[in-house]
Coordinates of C-alpha atoms and ligand atoms in Angstrom, one line a residue:
M834 CA 0.0 0.0 0.0
E835 CA 1.3 3.5 -0.9
R836 CA 0.2 7.0 -0.4
L837 CA -2.0 8.3 -3.2
Q838 CA 0.1 11.4 -3.9
K839 CA 3.2 9.3 -4.1
V840 CA 1.7 7.0 -6.7
I841 CA 0.6 10.0 -8.8
A842 CA 4.0 11.6 -8.5
R843 CA 5.7 8.4 -9.6
S844 CA 3.6 8.1 -12.7
G845 CA 5.3 11.3 -13.8
I846 CA 2.2 13.5 -14.4
A847 CA 2.8 15.8 -11.5
S848 CA 5.2 16.6 -8.7
R849 CA 4.3 15.4 -5.2
R850 CA 3.1 18.9 -4.3
K851 CA 1.1 19.3 -7.4
A852 CA -0.4 15.8 -6.8
E853 CA -1.5 16.9 -3.3
E854 CA -3.2 20.0 -4.8
L855 CA -5.0 17.8 -7.4
I856 CA -6.3 15.6 -4.6
L857 CA -7.5 18.5 -2.5
N858 CA -9.2 20.0 -5.5
G859 CA -11.2 16.9 -6.1
K860 CA -9.5 16.0 -9.3
V861 CA -8.4 12.5 -8.3
K862 CA -10.6 9.3 -8.2
V863 CA -9.7 5.9 -6.8
D864 CA -11.8 3.0 -8.1
G865 CA -14.3 5.6 -9.4
K866 CA -14.7 7.6 -6.1
V867 CA -13.4 11.1 -5.6
I868 CA -10.7 11.1 -2.9
L869 CA -10.0 14.3 -0.9
E870 CA -7.8 12.8 1.9
L871 CA -4.1 13.3 1.4
G872 CA -3.0 10.2 3.3
T873 CA -5.2 7.8 1.4
K874 CA -3.4 4.5 0.7
V875 CA -3.8 2.7 -2.5
N876 CA -2.5 -0.7 -3.7
E877 CA -1.2 -1.9 -7.0
N878 CA -4.6 -2.9 -8.2
S879 CA -6.3 0.4 -7.4
K880 CA -7.6 2.3 -10.5
V881 CA -6.3 5.9 -10.1
E882 CA -7.7 8.6 -12.3
V883 CA -6.5 12.2 -12.5
N884 CA -8.8 14.6 -14.3
G885 CA -10.6 11.6 -15.7
V886 CA -7.5 10.0 -17.1
L887 CA -6.3 6.7 -15.8
I888 CA -2.7 6.9 -14.8
S889 CA -0.4 4.3 -16.2
K890 CA 1.1 1.8 -13.9
E891 CA 4.9 1.6 -13.7
D892 CA 6.5 -1.1 -15.7
K893 CA 7.7 -4.0 -13.6
V894 CA 11.4 -4.9 -13.5
Y895 CA 13.0 -8.0 -12.0
Y896 CA 16.7 -8.4 -11.2
L897 CA 18.8 -11.3 -9.9
L898 CA 21.9 -10.1 -8.0
N899 CA 24.9 -12.1 -6.7
K900 CA 25.2 -10.2 -3.5
P901 CA 28.7 -9.6 -2.2
R902 CA 29.7 -9.6 1.5
G903 CA 29.5 -6.3 3.3
V904 CA 26.3 -5.0 1.6
I905 CA 23.0 -4.7 3.4
T906 CA 19.7 -6.0 2.1
S907 CA 17.6 -2.9 2.4
T908 CA 16.7 0.1 0.3
K909 CA 18.4 2.6 2.7
D910 CA 20.8 2.4 5.6
E911 CA 20.9 4.8 8.5
H912 CA 24.7 4.3 8.7
N913 CA 25.2 5.0 5.0
R914 CA 26.4 1.5 4.3
K915 CA 26.1 0.2 0.7
T916 CA 22.8 -1.5 0.0
V917 CA 21.8 -4.1 -2.6
V918 CA 19.7 -1.4 -4.3
D919 CA 22.9 0.7 -4.8
L920 CA 24.5 -2.0 -6.8
I921 CA 21.8 -1.9 -9.5
E922 CA 21.5 0.8 -12.1
E923 CA 17.8 1.3 -12.3
D924 CA 15.7 4.5 -12.0
K925 CA 12.6 2.8 -10.8
R926 CA 12.2 2.3 -7.0
I927 CA 13.1 -1.4 -6.5
Y928 CA 13.5 -3.4 -3.3
P929 CA 14.9 -6.7 -2.3
V930 CA 12.7 -9.8 -2.0
G931 CA 13.5 -11.1 1.5
R932 CA 16.8 -10.7 3.2
L933 CA 20.4 -11.9 3.3
D934 CA 22.6 -10.9 6.2
Y935 CA 25.4 -8.3 5.8
D936 CA 28.0 -11.0 5.6
T937 CA 26.0 -13.6 3.6
T938 CA 26.6 -13.7 -0.1
G939 CA 24.6 -15.1 -3.1
I940 CA 21.4 -14.9 -4.9
I941 CA 18.8 -12.2 -4.1
L942 CA 15.9 -10.9 -6.2
L943 CA 15.0 -7.2 -6.5
T944 CA 11.8 -5.9 -8.1
N945 CA 9.1 -3.2 -7.9
D946 CA 6.5 -6.0 -8.2
G947 CA 4.9 -6.2 -4.8
E948 CA 2.6 -9.0 -5.8
L949 CA 5.4 -11.3 -6.9
S950 CA 7.5 -10.3 -3.9
N951 CA 4.6 -11.3 -1.5
L952 CA 4.1 -14.6 -3.4
L953 CA 7.7 -15.5 -3.1
M954 CA 7.9 -14.7 0.6
H955 CA 4.7 -16.3 1.7
P956 CA 5.5 -19.5 3.7
K957 CA 2.5 -21.3 2.2
N958 CA 4.1 -21.2 -1.2
E959 CA 7.1 -23.2 0.0
I960 CA 9.7 -21.7 -2.3
D961 CA 13.0 -23.7 -2.0
K962 CA 16.1 -21.8 -1.1
V963 CA 19.5 -23.5 -1.2
Y964 CA 22.3 -22.4 1.1
I965 CA 25.9 -23.5 1.3
A966 CA 27.3 -23.1 4.9
K967 CA 30.8 -23.5 5.9
I968 CA 30.9 -24.3 9.6
K969 CA 33.4 -24.7 12.3
G970 CA 34.0 -28.3 13.3
I971 CA 33.4 -31.7 11.8
I972 CA 29.6 -32.2 11.8
L973 CA 28.3 -35.5 13.1
P974 CA 25.7 -37.6 11.2
K975 CA 23.3 -37.3 14.1
D976 CA 23.5 -33.5 13.9
L977 CA 22.8 -33.6 10.2
M978 CA 19.7 -35.7 11.0
Q979 CA 18.6 -33.1 13.5
L980 CA 18.9 -30.3 11.0
K981 CA 16.9 -32.4 8.5
N982 CA 14.1 -33.1 10.9
G983 CA 13.9 -29.7 12.4
V984 CA 15.5 -27.9 15.3
V985 CA 14.0 -25.4 17.7
I986 CA 15.0 -21.8 17.1
D987 CA 13.3 -18.8 18.8
G988 CA 11.0 -21.2 20.5
R989 CA 9.6 -22.8 17.3
K990 CA 10.7 -25.9 15.4
T991 CA 12.0 -25.4 11.8
K992 CA 10.3 -27.3 9.0
K993 CA 11.9 -30.3 7.5
A994 CA 15.0 -29.5 5.4
R995 CA 17.0 -31.3 2.8
I996 CA 20.6 -31.6 3.9
K997 CA 23.8 -32.7 2.0
L998 CA 27.2 -33.0 3.5
K999 CA 29.4 -31.6 0.8
K1000 CA 32.9 -31.8 2.4
I1001 CA 34.8 -32.2 5.6
D1002 CA 38.2 -30.7 6.1
K1003 CA 39.9 -32.4 9.0
I1004 CA 43.0 -30.2 8.8
N1005 CA 41.2 -27.0 9.1
N1006 CA 38.4 -28.5 11.2
T1007 CA 35.5 -27.3 9.0
S1008 CA 32.6 -28.8 7.2
I1009 CA 30.6 -27.7 4.2
V1010 CA 26.9 -28.4 4.3
E1011 CA 24.2 -27.7 1.7
L1012 CA 20.7 -27.0 3.1
T1013 CA 17.5 -26.6 1.2
I1014 CA 14.8 -24.8 3.2
H1015 CA 11.6 -23.0 2.3
E1016 CA 11.1 -20.9 5.4
G1017 CA 12.6 -17.4 5.7
R1018 CA 13.0 -16.8 9.4
N1019 CA 15.5 -14.2 10.6
H1020 CA 19.1 -15.5 10.5
Q1021 CA 17.5 -19.0 10.1
V1022 CA 20.5 -20.9 8.8
K1023 CA 23.0 -19.5 11.3
K1024 CA 20.5 -20.1 14.1
M1025 CA 19.8 -23.7 13.0
F1026 CA 23.5 -24.5 13.3
E1027 CA 23.9 -22.5 16.5
S1028 CA 21.1 -24.5 18.1
I1029 CA 23.1 -27.7 17.7
G1030 CA 26.4 -26.2 18.7
Y1031 CA 28.1 -25.2 15.4
E1032 CA 29.2 -21.8 14.3
V1033 CA 28.6 -20.7 10.7
L1034 CA 31.8 -19.2 9.3
K1035 CA 30.5 -18.5 5.8
L1036 CA 27.1 -18.6 4.2
K1037 CA 26.1 -18.3 0.6
R1038 CA 22.6 -18.7 -1.0
E1039 CA 23.0 -20.5 -4.3
K1040 CA 19.4 -21.0 -5.5
I1041 CA 15.9 -19.6 -5.2
A1042 CA 13.3 -21.9 -6.8
F1043 CA 14.8 -22.7 -10.2
L1044 CA 17.0 -19.6 -10.3
D1045 CA 20.7 -19.9 -9.7
L1046 CA 23.8 -17.7 -10.0
S1047 CA 25.1 -19.1 -13.3
G1048 CA 27.3 -16.6 -15.1
L1049 CA 27.2 -14.0 -12.3
K1050 CA 30.3 -13.1 -10.4
S1051 CA 30.0 -11.5 -7.0
G1052 CA 28.4 -8.0 -7.3
E1053 CA 27.0 -8.8 -10.8
Y1054 CA 23.4 -8.9 -11.7
R1055 CA 21.0 -9.5 -14.6
K1056 CA 17.4 -9.0 -15.5
L1057 CA 15.0 -11.9 -15.3
N1058 CA 13.5 -12.7 -18.7
P1059 CA 9.7 -12.8 -19.1
K1060 CA 9.7 -16.6 -19.1
E1061 CA 11.4 -16.7 -15.8
V1062 CA 9.0 -14.2 -14.3
K1063 CA 6.0 -16.3 -15.6
K1064 CA 7.5 -19.4 -14.1
L1065 CA 8.0 -17.7 -10.7
Y1066 CA 4.3 -16.7 -10.8
A1067 CA 3.3 -20.2 -11.6
Ligands
URA730 N1 20.0 -17.5 7.1 C1 20.9 -16.8 7.8 O1 21.3 -17.1 8.9 N2 21.4 -15.7 7.1 C2 21.0 -15.3 5.9 O2 21.5 -14.3 5.4 C3 20.1 -16.1 5.2 C4 19.6 -17.2 5.9

């Protein structure tokens, strides 16, 4: 939901101030009704008319970014740190779908399509996300089983996960584990390992649904093609 004057301003037909004037002067209709309240919120499906003319909706854009370390997943940062949005050259106001921690790398989608963003983040849609975690210690088979069956984090058990042990390094005392989960709880992967006594040293997200990082180096991005967008909606 967004403020009506902002939606009008973004369509390019008036500045924010002018849009406010238009509203106060009764020139703006939402879904056929004149709106005089400045703070009125509208959603993507609302029909907004100014002086009887329907304003056109912004084109949707979809990006897939290979997020580097040391970048925050947000549109703005109060400490002026670089954000994932800063890495993409796009004039439209885009935002990340979900989150990766400051020190987590890998795949993240950015878009101005709120509907798709909600669909992808809703737990009921069970979108698979594949992570590769490098952890301290040699992980035991019984601990891998626990991760698979669910562990309690923040007082609630995690859903079943798919787990693959990719590598153990006895010299450096580390293990590499692939996890496929479809929840998106805060710091979920780190907390899952923490709950069974392991520290995550490095974390990368390699896949979201059928999308992966093929061809993209750290910090690089590409647009999704229309087929991919359609498949995500499906
Ligand atoms: N789980 C985490 O702990 N961190 C991330 O960035 C993503 C999933």
